[in-house]
Coordinates of C-alpha atoms in Angstrom, one line a residue:
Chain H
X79 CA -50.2 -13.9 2.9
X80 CA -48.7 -15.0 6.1
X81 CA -45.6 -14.2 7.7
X82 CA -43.3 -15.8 10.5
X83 CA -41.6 -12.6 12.4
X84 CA -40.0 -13.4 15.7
X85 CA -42.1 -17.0 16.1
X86 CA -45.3 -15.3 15.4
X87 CA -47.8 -15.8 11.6
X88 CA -48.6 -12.7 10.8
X89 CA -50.7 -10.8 8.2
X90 CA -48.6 -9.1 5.5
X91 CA -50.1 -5.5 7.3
X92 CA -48.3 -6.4 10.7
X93 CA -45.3 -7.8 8.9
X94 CA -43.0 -4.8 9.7
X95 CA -40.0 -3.7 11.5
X96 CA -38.8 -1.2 13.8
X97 CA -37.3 1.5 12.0
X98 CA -34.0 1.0 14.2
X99 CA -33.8 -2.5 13.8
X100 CA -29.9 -2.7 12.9
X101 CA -31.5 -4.7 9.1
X102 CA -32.9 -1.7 8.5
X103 CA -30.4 1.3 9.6
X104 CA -27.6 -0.9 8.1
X105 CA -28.2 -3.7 6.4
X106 CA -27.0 -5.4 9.3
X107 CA -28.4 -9.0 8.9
X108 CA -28.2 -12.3 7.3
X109 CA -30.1 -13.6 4.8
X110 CA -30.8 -17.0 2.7
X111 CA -33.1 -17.6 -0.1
X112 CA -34.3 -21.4 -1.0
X113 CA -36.6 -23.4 -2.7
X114 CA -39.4 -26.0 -2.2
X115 CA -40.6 -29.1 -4.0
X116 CA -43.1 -30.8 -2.7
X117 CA -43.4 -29.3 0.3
X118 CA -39.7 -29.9 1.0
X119 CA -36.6 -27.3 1.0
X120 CA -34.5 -28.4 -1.5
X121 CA -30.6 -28.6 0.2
X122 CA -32.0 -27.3 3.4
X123 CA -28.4 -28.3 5.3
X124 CA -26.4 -26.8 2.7
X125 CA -28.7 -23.3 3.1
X126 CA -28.6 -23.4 6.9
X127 CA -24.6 -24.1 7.0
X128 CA -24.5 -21.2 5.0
X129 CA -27.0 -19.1 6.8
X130 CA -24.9 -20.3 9.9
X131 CA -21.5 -19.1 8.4
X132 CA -22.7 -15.4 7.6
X133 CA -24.1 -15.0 11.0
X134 CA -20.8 -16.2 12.7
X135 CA -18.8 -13.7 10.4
X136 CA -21.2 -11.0 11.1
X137 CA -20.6 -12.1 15.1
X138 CA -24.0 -12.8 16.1
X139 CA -24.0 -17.0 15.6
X140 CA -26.6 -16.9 18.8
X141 CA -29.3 -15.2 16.5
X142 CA -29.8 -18.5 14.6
X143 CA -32.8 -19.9 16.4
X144 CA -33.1 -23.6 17.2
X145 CA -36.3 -24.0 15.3
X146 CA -35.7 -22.3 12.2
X147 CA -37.0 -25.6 10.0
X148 CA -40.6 -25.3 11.9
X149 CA -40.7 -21.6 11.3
X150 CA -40.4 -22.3 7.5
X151 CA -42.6 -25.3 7.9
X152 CA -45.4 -23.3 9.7
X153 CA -45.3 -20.5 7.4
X154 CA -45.4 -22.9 4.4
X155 CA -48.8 -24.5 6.2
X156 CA -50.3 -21.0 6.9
X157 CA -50.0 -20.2 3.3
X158 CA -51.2 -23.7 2.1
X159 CA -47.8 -24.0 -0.3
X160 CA -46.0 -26.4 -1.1
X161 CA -44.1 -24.9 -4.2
X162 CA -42.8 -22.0 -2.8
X163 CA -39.7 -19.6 -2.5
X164 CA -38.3 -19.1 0.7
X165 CA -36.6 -16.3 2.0
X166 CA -35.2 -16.3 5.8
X167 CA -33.5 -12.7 7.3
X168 CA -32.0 -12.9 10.6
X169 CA -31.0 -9.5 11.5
X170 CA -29.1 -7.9 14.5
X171 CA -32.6 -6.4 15.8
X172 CA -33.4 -2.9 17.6
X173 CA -30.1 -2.0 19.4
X174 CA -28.5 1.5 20.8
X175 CA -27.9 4.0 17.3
X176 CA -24.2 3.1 17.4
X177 CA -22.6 1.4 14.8
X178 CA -20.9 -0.5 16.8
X179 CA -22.9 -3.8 17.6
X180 CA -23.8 -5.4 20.8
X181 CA -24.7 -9.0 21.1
X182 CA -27.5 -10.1 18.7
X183 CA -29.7 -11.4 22.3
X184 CA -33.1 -10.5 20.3
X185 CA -32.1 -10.4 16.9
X186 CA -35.2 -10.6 14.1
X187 CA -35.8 -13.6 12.5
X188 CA -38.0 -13.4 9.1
X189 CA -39.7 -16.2 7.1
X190 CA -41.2 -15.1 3.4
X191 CA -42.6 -17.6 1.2
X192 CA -44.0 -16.8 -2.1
X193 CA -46.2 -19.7 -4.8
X194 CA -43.8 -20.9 -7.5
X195 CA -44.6 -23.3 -10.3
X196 CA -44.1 -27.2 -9.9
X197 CA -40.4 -28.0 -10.2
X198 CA -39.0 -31.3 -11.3
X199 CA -39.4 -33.4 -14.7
X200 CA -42.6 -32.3 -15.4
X201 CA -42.3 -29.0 -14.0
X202 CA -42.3 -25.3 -15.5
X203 CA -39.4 -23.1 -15.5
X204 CA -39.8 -19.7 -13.5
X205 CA -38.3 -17.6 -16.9
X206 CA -39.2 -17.5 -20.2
X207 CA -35.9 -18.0 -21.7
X208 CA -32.2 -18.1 -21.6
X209 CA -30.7 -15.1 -19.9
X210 CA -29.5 -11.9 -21.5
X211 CA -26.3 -10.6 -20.0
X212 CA -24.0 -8.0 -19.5
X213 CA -20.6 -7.3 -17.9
X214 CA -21.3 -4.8 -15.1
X215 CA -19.0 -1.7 -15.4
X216 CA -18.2 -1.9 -11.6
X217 CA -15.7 -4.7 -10.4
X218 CA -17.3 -7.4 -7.4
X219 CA -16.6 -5.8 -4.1
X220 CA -12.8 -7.8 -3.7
X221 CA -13.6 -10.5 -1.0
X222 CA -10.1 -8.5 0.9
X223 CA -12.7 -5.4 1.7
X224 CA -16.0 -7.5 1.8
X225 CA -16.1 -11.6 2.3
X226 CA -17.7 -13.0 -0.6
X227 CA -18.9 -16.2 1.0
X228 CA -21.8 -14.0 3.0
X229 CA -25.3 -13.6 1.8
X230 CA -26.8 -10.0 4.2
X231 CA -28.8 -7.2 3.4
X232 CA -25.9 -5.7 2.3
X233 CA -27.1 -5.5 -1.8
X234 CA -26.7 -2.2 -3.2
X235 CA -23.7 -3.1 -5.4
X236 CA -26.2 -5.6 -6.9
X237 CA -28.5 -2.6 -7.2
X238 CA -26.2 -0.7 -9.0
X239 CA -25.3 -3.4 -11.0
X240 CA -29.0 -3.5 -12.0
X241 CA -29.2 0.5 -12.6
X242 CA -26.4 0.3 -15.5
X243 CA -28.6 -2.4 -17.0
X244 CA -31.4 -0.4 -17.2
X245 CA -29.5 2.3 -18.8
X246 CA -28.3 0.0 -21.6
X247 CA -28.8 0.4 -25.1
X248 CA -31.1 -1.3 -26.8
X249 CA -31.8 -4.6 -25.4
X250 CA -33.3 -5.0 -21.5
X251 CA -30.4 -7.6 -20.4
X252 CA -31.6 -9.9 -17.4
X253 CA -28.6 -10.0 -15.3
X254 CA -25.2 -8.4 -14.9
X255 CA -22.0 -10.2 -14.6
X256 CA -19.3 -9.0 -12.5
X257 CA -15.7 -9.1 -12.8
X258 CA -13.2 -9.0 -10.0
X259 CA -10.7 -6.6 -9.7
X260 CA -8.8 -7.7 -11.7
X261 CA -10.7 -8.2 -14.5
X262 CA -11.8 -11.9 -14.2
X263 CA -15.5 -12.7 -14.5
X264 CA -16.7 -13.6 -11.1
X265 CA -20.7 -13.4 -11.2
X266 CA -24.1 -13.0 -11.2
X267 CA -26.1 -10.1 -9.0
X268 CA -28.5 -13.1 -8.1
X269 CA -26.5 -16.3 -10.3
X270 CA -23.2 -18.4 -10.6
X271 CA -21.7 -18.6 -14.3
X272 CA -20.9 -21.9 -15.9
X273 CA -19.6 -22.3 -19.5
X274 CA -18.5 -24.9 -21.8
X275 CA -15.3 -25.0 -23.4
X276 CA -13.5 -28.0 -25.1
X277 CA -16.1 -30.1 -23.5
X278 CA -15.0 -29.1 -20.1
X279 CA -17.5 -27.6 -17.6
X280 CA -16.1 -24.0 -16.1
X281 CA -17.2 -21.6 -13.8
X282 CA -15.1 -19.0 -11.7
X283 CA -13.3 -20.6 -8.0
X284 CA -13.6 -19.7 -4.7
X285 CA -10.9 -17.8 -4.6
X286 CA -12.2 -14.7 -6.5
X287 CA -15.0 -13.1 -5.1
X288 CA -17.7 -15.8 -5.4
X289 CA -20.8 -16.8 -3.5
X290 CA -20.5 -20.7 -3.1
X291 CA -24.1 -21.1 -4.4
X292 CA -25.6 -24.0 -3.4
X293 CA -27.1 -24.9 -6.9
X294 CA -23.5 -23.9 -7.9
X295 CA -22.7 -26.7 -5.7
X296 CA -25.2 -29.3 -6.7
X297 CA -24.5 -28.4 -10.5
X298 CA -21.1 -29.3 -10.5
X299 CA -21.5 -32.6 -8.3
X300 CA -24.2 -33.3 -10.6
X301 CA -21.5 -32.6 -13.3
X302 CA -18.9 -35.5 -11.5
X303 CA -21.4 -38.2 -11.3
X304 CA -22.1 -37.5 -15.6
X305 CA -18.7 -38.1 -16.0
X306 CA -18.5 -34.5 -17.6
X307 CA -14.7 -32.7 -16.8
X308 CA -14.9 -30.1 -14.2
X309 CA -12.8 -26.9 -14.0
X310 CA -12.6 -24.1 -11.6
X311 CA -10.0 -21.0 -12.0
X312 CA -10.0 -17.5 -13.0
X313 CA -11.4 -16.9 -16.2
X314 CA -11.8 -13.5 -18.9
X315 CA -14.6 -12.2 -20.6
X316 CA -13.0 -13.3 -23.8
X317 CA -12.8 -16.9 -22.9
X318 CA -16.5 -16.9 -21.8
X319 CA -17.4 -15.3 -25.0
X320 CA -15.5 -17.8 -27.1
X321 CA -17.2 -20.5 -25.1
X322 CA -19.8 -23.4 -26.4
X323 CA -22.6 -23.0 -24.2
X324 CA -23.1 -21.1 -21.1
X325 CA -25.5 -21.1 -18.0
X326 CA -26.7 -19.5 -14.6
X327 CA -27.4 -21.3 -11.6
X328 CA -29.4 -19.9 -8.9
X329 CA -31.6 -21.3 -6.1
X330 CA -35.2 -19.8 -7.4
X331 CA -34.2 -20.1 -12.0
X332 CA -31.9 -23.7 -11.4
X333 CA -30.1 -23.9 -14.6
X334 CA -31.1 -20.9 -16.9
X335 CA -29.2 -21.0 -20.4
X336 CA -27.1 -17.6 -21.5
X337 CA -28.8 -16.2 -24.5
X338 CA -26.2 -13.6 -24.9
X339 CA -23.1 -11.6 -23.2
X340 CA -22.7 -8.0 -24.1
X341 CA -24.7 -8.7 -27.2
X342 CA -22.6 -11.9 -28.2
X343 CA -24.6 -15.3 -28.7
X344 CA -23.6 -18.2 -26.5
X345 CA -26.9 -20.4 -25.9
X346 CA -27.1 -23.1 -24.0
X347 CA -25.9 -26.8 -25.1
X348 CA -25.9 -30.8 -24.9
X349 CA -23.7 -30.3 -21.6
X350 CA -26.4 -28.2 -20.0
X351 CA -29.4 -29.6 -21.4
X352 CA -27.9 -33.1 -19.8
X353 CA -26.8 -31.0 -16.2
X354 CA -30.7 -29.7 -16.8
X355 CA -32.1 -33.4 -17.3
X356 CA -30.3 -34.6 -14.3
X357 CA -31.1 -31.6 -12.1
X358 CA -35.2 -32.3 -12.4
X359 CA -34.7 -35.8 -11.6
X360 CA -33.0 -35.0 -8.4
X361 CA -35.8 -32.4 -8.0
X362 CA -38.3 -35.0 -8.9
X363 CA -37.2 -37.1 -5.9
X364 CA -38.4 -34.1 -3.8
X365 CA -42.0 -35.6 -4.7
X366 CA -41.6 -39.2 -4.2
Chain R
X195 CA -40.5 10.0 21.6
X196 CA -41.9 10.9 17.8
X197 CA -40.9 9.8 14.6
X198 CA -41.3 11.7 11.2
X199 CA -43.0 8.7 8.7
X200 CA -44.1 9.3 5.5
X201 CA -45.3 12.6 5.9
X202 CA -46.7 12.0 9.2
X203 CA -45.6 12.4 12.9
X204 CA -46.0 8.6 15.1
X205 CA -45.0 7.6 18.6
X206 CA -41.9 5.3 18.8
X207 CA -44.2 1.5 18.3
X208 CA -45.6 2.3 15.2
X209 CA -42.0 3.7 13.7
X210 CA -42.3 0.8 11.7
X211 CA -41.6 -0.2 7.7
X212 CA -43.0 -3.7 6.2
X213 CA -40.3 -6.5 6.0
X214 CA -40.6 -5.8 2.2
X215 CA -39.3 -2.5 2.0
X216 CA -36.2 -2.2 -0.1
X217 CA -34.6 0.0 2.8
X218 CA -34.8 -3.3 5.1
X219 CA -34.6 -6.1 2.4
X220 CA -31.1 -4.6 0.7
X221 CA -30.2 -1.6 2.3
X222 CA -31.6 0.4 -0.5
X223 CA -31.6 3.5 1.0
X224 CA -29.7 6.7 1.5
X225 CA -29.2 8.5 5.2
X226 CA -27.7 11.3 6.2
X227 CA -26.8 12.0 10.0
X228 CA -27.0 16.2 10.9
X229 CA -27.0 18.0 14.5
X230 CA -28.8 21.2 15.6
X231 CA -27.5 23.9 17.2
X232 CA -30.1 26.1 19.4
X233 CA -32.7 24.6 16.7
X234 CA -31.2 25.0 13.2
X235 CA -29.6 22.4 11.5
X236 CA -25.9 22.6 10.9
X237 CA -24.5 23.0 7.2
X238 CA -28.1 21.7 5.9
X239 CA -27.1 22.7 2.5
X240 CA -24.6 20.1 2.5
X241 CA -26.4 17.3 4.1
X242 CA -28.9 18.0 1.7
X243 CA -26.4 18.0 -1.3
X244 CA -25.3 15.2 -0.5
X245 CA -28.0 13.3 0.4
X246 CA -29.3 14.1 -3.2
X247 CA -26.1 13.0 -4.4
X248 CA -27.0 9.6 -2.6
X249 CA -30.2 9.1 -4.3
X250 CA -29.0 10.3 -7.7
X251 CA -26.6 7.4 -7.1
X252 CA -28.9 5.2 -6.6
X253 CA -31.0 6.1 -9.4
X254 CA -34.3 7.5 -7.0
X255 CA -33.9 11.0 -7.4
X256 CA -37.3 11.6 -7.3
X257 CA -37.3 10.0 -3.9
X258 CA -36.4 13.1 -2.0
X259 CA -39.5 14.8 -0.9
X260 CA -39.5 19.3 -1.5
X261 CA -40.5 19.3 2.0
X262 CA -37.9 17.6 3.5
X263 CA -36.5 20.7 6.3
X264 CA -40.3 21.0 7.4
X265 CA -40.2 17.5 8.0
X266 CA -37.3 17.9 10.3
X267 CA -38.3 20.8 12.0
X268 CA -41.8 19.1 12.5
X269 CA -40.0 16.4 13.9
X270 CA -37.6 18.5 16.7
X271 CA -40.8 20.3 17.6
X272 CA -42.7 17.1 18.3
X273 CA -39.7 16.0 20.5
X274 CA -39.6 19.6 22.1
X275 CA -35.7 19.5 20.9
X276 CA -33.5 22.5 20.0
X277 CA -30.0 20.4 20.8
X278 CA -30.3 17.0 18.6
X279 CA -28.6 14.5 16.5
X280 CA -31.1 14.3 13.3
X281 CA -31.0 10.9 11.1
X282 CA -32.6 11.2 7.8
X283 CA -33.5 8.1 6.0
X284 CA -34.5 8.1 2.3
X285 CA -35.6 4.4 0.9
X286 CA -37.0 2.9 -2.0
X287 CA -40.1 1.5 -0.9
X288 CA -42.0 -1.3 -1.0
X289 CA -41.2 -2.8 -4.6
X290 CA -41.5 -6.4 -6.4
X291 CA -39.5 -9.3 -4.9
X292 CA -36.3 -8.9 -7.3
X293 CA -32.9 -6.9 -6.9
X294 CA -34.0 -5.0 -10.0
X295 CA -35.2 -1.7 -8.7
X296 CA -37.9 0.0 -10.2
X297 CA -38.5 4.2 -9.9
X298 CA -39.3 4.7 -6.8
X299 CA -42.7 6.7 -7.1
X300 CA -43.8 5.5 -3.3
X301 CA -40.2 6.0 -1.1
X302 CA -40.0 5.7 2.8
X303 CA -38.8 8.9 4.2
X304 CA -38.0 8.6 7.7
X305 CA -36.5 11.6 10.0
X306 CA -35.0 10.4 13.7
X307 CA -34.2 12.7 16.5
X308 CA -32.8 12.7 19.9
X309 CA -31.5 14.6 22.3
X310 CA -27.2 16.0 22.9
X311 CA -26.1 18.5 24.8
X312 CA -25.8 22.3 23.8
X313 CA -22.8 22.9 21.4
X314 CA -20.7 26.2 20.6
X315 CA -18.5 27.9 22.8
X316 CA -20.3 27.0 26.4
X317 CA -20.9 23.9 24.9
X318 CA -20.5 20.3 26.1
X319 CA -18.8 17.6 24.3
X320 CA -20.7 14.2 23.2
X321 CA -17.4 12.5 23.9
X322 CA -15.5 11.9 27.1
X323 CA -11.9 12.0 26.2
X324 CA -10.1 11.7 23.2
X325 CA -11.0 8.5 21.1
X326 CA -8.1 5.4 20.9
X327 CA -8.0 4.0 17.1
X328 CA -7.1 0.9 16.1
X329 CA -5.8 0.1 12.2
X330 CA -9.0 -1.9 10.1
X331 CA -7.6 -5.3 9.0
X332 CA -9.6 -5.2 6.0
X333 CA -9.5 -2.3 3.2
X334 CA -12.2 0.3 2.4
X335 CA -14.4 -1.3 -0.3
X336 CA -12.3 0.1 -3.0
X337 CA -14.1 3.3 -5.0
X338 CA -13.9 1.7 -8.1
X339 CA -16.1 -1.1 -6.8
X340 CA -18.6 1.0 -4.7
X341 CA -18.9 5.0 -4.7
X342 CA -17.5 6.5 -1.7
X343 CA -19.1 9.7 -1.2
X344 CA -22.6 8.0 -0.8
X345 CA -24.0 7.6 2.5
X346 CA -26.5 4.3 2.4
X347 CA -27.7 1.7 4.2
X348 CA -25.1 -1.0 3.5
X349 CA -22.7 -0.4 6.7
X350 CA -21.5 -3.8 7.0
X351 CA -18.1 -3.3 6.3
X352 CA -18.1 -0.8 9.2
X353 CA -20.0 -3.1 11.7
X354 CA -16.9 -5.9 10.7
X355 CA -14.6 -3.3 11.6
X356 CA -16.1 -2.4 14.5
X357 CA -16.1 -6.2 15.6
X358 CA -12.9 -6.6 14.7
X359 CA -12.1 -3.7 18.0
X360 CA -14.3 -6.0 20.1
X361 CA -11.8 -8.9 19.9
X362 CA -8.4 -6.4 20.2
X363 CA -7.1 -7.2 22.9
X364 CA -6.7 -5.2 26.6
X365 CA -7.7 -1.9 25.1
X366 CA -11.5 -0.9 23.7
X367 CA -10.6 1.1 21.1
X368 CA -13.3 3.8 19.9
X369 CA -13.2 3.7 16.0
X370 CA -11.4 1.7 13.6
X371 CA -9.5 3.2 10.8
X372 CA -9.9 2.1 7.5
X373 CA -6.9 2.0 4.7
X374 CA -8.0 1.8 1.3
X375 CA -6.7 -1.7 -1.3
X376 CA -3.1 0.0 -1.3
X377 CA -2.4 0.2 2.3
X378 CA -3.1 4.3 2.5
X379 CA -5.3 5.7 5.1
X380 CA -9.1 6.2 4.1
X381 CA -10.9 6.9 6.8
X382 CA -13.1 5.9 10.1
X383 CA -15.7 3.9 9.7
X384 CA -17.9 7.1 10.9
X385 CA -15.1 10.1 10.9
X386 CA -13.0 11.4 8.7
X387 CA -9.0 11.6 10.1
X388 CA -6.9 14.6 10.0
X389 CA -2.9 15.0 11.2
X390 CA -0.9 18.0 11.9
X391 CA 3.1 17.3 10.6
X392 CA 5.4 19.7 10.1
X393 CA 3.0 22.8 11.1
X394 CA 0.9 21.4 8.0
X395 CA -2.4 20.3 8.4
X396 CA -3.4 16.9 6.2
X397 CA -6.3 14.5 5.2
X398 CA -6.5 11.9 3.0
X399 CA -8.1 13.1 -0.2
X400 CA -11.3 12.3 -2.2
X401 CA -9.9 10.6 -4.9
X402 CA -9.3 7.8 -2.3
X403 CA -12.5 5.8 -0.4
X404 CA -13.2 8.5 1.6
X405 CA -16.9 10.1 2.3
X406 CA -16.2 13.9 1.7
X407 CA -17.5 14.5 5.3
X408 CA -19.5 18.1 6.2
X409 CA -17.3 18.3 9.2
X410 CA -14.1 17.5 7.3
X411 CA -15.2 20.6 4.9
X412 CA -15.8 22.8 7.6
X413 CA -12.4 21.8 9.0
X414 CA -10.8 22.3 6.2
X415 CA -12.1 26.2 5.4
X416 CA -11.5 26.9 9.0
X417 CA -7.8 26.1 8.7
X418 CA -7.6 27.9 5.7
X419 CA -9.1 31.0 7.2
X420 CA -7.0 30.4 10.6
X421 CA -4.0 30.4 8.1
X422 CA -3.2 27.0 8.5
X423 CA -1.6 25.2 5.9
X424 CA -3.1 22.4 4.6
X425 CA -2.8 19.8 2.4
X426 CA -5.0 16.5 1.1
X427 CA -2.9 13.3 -0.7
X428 CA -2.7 9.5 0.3
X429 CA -0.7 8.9 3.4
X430 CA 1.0 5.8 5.1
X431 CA -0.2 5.0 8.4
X432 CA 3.5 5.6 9.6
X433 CA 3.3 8.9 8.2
X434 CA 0.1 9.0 11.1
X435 CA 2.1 7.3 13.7
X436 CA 4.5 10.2 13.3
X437 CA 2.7 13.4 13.2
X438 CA 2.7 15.9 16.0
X439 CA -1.1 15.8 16.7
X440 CA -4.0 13.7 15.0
X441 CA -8.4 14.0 15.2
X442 CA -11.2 12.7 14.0
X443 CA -14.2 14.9 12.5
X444 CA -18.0 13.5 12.7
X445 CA -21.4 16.0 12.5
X446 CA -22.1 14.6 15.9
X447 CA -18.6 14.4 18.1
X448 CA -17.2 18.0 15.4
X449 CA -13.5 17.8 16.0
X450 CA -12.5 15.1 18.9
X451 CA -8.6 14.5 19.2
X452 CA -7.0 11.4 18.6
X453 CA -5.3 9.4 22.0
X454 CA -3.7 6.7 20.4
X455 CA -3.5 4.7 17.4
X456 CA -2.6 0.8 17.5
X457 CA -0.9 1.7 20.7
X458 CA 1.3 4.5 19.6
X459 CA 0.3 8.0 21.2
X460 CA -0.4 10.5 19.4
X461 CA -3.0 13.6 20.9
X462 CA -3.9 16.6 20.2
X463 CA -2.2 19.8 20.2
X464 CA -2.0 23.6 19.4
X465 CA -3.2 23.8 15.9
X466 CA -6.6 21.0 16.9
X467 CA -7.0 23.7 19.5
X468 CA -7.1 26.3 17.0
X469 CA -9.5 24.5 15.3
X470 CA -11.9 23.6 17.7
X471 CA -11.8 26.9 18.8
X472 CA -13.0 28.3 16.0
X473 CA -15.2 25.6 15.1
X474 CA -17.1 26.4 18.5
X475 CA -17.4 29.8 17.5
X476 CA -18.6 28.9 14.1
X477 CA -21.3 26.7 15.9
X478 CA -22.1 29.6 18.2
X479 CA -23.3 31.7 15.7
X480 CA -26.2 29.1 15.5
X481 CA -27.4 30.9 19.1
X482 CA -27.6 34.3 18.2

C-alpha cells in the first residue's frame, strides 16, 4: 500500500506524522472522504468545494495545494486501483505547542485509498444489508458552538455516538442517528437520513446541524429529475418512525435502506429502490 | 530533544505515529498537560484522575499504561529537565478504517517535555503581563452534546476561537472566553476564569461546560484556607465586567491576572495577590 504525504508515495511504514503536527495534538485539520468508479472520483468539484470551505473556516485556505487531483491520481496509479475509497486530510502541520494557530505555510496534505467493489449497475454493494439504527442519546454538536457544514479530524462525538451503540441491548445497530438540540433528527455519524412519507421524499435541512453530503446532494437532484416531491425541514423521531421507507446516503454505502430505528421496522421502498436504480446509472456513466 | 513513545525513549524525527492512528485520523485521544516543579510533577494525582476519567469516557480504559509516572520521569531525565511543561497523550491506536472504535488493546502513549522557568516563591512567570480577553462569538459545545470535564484531542472549537482574536481588531488579545448556549460564562479556551466581587471570590461551576481544571481546584482550597469566601454559579459576562479584580488559572501560567476584557479593564488586585502568594508557596514546597 502506497501513500501520498506531502507530494511524496510512500510505503504504509513511512506513512506517519510528527507527533506535534496540529492533526494530531488537536484534530486540527480538514478532511474529505470520496469515491471512485472507474478510475474516476465521483463528484470530485463538489468534494473539493467542500474540502475548500472547511479549510477557509478553519483559516488556513492556502493549505489546499494546487495539485490535489494528481496527488489522488498518482496514488490511485501506485496502488494499481481503480475502484477505490479516497480519503484526503489536510492538516495545519508541525507548528509552536500553542493553541493558538499560525498560518498553515507547510500544512500536511494526506492521500489514502483503499480497493472497493465495482460500483454501478452491475456493481456490488459495500454492506450486506439495510442499516440498523439507533437514536444517539447525545444531541449533534448545535452548528451555534461547532459549524456543521465542516468535515476535520474533529470526530469524537461520532465516537461516542458509536460507544452507546456498542453498549446496546441486544441487537449490534450499524449507525447512530443524532438529534439536534432540540430534539429534531439531524443524522448519521458517517450518513444523511431520507424517508418516505405520503409519497414525499424527506430528509432534515440545512439549517439544523447537517453535513451537506454530497450523495445527500446527488440523491435529492436525482429525486427532482424523477419527478418524486422533495421536502426539507425539521423533522421528529416519531415522524421518521411512522414513515414508508427510509434510507442513508453516504459517499462510500450510496443509498443503504433503514432496516430498523430503535428496534422499529421501516425498510426501504419503490421510492428508494427507483433513487437506487437511477443512482447506478449515473455511476455507470463513470465507466463509459 | 527526546520523546517518550510507546514505551520507549526516541530523538525528536522519529516522534512519529502512522497517518492511521485514531489519535491523528479523529482525535481519538485523551491528553493531559502537567508542570514540574524542582522535578516532581504538580497535583499528579489529579492529572492522572482525570486523565482516566478521559479514557473511561471514551471507552479505552485499558489504554492507560501502570507505568505511566516512570514514563514521565524517564522522559524529564532524558531531556536533563527538573523545570518543565509535560504533555501526556493517550490514543487509540492504529484500528480498522471505520468511526466505530474497537478496545483499544495496542494504544499510542506519547509523553512531551520542555523546558520553563523555576516556579514557587523565587520563581519566574511564563507570562509577561497580565493576559487581555476577548468574549468567544460562539458558545462552548454545550455539555449535554459533548462531556466537558474530558480533555481530548478535538480542540477545534478552541483553535476557532482563537482565530476569531486574530481578526479583533487593534488589540491581540491572549485568550478567548467562552459562554456556554445561554450566554453565561464557561471558560477559556485553556484556563479556567475566576472574579473577586464584593470581597467574594467566584467561578463558574461544573454543572456548566467547564473542564474542572487542577489549577482551578487548587485555587479554590487555597481561598478557602486563606479564608476567602467563595462561591461557584453561572455568571453574566456583565457580572465580569464589573468585579473588582478577575484571573485566569492554567497548570502552566498557575494564577495570571486578567488586564482587560472586550476592552473594559479589569486587573488584579489584593485578594489574586493573596492567592498567588500562597499558591507560590504551595509550589515551593516542591523544592524542599
Amino acid at each position: 500500500v502506497f501513500y501520498h504525504l506531502n507530494g511524496d508515495l510512500v510505503p504504509d511504514d513511512e506513512a506517519t506524522v510528527s507527533v506535534r503536527d496540529r492533526g494530531f495534538v488537536y484534530g486540527d485539520a480538514a478532511f474529505e472522504t470520496m469515491r471512485t468508479y472507474g478510475g474516476t472520483i465521483f463528484e470530485w468539484d463538489a468534494h473539493v468545494d467542500r474540502l475548500e470551505h472547511t479549510c477557509e473556516t478553519l483559516g488556513m485556505s492556502e493549505a489546499v495545494p494546487a495539485d490535489l487531483r494528481a496527488r489522488v491520481d498518482e496514488t490511485l496509479a501506485a496502488n494499481d486501483l481503480s475502484e477505490a475509497y479516497v480519503r484526503l486530510s489536510v492538516t495545519r502541520g508541525v507548528q509552536s505547542g500553542r493553541l493558538a494557530p499560525g498560518p498553515a505555510t507547510d500544512p500536511t496534505v494526506l492521500v489514502v485509498v483503499e480497493s472497493l467493489p465495482r460500483g454501478g449497475v452491475d456493481g456490488e454493494r459495500v454492506w450486506d444489508g439495510p442499516a440498523t439504527l439507533r437514536t444517539a442519546r447525545r444531541p449533534r454538536v448545535p452548528d451555534a458552538a461547532f459549524p456543521a457544514d465542516v468535515k476535520t479530524h474533529n470526530a469524537l462525538s461520532g465516537v461516542l455516538a458509536h460507544l452507546e451503540l456498542d453498549r446496546a441491548d441486544g441487537e449490534s445497530p450499524d449507525e447512530a442517528l443524532f438529534r439536534d438540540t432540540a430534539g429534531y433528527v439531524a443524522e448519521g455519524t458517517v450518513s444523511n437520513l431520507f424517508f418516505v412519507a405520503d409519497g414525499t421524499l424527506r430528509t432534515p435541512g440545512l439549517d439544523g446541524p447537517v453535513l451537506p453530503g454530497v450523495t445527500r446532494s446527488v440523491v435529492l437532484s436525482l429525486a427532482e429529475e424523477a419527478g418524486v416531491p422533495v421536502e426539507t425541514g425539521r423533522y421528529t423521531v416519531r415522524e421518521v418512525l411512522d414513515a414508508d421507507e427510509a434510507f442513508l446516503t453516504n459517499t462510500t454505502s450510496e443509498i443503504r435502506p433503514v432496516a430498523s430505528l430503535d428496534g422499529t421496522r421501516l425498510g426501504g421502498g419503490p421510492t428508494t429502490e427507483r433513487l437506487r436504480e437511477r443512482f447506478d446509472v449515473r455511476v455507470e456513466s463513470y465507466y463509459e
